[in-house]
C-alpha positions as a printed NumPy array, in Angstrom:
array([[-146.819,   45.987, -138.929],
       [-148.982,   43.229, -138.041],
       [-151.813,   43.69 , -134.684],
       [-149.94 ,   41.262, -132.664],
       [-146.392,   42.828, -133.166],
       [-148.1  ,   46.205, -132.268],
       [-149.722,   44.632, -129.392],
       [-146.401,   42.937, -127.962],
       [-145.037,   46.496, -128.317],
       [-147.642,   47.957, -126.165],
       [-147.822,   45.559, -123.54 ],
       [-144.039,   45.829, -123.464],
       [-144.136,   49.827, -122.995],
       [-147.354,   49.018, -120.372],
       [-144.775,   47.275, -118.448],
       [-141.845,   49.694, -118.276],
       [-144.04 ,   52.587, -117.139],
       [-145.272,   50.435, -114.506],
       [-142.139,   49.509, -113.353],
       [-140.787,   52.814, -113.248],
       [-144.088,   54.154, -111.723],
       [-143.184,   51.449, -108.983],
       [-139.531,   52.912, -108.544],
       [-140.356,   55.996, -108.367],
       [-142.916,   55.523, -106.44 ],
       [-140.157,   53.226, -103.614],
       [-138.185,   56.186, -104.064],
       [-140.919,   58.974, -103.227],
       [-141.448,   56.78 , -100.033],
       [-137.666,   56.598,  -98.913],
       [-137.415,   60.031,  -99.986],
       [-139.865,   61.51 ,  -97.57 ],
       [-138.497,   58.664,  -94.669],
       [-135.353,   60.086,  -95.199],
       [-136.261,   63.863,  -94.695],
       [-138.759,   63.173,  -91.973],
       [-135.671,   61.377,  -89.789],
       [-133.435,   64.175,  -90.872],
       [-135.744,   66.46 ,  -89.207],
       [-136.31 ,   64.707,  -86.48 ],
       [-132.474,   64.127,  -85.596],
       [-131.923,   67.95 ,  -86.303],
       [-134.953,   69.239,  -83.871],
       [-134.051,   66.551,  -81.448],
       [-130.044,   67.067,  -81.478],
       [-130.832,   70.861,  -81.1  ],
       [-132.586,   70.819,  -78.463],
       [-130.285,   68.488,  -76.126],
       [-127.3  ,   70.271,  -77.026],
       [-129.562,   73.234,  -75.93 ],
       [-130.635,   72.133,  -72.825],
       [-127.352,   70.753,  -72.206],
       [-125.284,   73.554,  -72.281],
       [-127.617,   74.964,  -70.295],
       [-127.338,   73.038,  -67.923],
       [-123.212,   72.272,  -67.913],
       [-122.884,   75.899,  -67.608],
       [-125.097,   76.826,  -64.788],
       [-123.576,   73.24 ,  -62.873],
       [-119.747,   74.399,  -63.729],
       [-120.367,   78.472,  -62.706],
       [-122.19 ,   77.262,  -59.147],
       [-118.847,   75.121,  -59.213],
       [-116.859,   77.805,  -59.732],
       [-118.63 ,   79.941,  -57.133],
       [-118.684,   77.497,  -54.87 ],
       [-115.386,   77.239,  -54.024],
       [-112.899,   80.052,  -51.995],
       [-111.7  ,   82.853,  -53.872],
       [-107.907,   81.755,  -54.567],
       [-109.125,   78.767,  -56.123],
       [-111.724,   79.869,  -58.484],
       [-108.991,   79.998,  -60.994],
       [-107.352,   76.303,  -61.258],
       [-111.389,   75.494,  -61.079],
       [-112.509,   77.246,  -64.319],
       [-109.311,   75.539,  -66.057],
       [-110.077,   72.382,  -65.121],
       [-113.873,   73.144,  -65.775],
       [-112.458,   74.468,  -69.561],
       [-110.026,   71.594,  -70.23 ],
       [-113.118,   69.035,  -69.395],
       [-115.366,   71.044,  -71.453],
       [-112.787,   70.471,  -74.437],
       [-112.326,   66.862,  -73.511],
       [-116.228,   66.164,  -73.968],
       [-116.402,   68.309,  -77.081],
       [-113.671,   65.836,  -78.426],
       [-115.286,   62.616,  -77.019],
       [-118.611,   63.847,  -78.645],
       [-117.297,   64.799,  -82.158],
       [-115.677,   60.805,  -82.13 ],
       [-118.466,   59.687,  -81.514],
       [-121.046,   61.321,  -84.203],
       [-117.725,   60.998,  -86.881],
       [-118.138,   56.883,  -85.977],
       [-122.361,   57.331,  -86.199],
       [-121.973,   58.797,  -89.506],
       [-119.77 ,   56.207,  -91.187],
       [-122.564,   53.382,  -89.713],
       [-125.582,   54.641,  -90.881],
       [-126.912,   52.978,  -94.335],
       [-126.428,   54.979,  -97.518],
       [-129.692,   56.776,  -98.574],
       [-132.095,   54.962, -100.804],
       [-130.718,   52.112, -100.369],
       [-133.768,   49.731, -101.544],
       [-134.452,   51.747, -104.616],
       [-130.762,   51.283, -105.779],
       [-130.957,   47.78 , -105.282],
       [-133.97 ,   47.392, -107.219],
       [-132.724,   49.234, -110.116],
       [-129.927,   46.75 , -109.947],
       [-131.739,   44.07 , -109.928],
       [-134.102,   45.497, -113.204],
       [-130.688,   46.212, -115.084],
       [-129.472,   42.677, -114.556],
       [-132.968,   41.537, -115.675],
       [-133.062,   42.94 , -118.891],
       [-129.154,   43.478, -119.816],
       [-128.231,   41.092, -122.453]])
């Protein structure tokens, strides 16, 4: 093999490991993006439904209290059936957040698409 060939060779191998290096290093960044908004969401969305639920319940039993003896009954039913009508309302609405939100690594997949068009024959 002649210096130049071997030389084309390495500079052609210098290249792919830097492009992967690149890619993996977009993907290392999206990676820990993606984890540190997971655990944001999770800590977050625990803590309101904590809070919340707190808070319905001690609202709906002073309510319940509230109101004369012979009626604390019909009360806690319709207290229950609205209860159940938010718990639907709520699980529409994160079923119809988690059909929006953009498909993980998104920019990383691209770019690998775009190297395999590059270089396919």
């Amino acid at each position: 093999m002649s210096a130049g060939l071997l030389d084309t060779i390495r500079s052609s191998v210098a290249r792919l490991l830097a492009l992967g290096q690149t890619r993996f290093a977009l993907f290392g960044v999206e990676l820990r993006e993606e984890l540190a908004r997971l655990a944001s969401a999770l800590i977050g969305g625990l803590a309101v439904l904590v809070l919340l639920a707190l808070g319905v319940s001690f609202g709906a039993l002073a309510l319940i209290l509230y109101l004369p003896p012979e009626q604390r009954v019909s009360a806690a039913i319709l207290v229950a059936a609205a209860f159940l009508g938010l718990a639907a309302l709520v699980a529409w609405i994160v079923v119809r957040l988690a059909r929006v939100k953009p498909r993980p690594f998104d920019a990383t997949l691209k770019e690998l698409e775009r190297d395999y068009e590059a270089i396919k024959p």
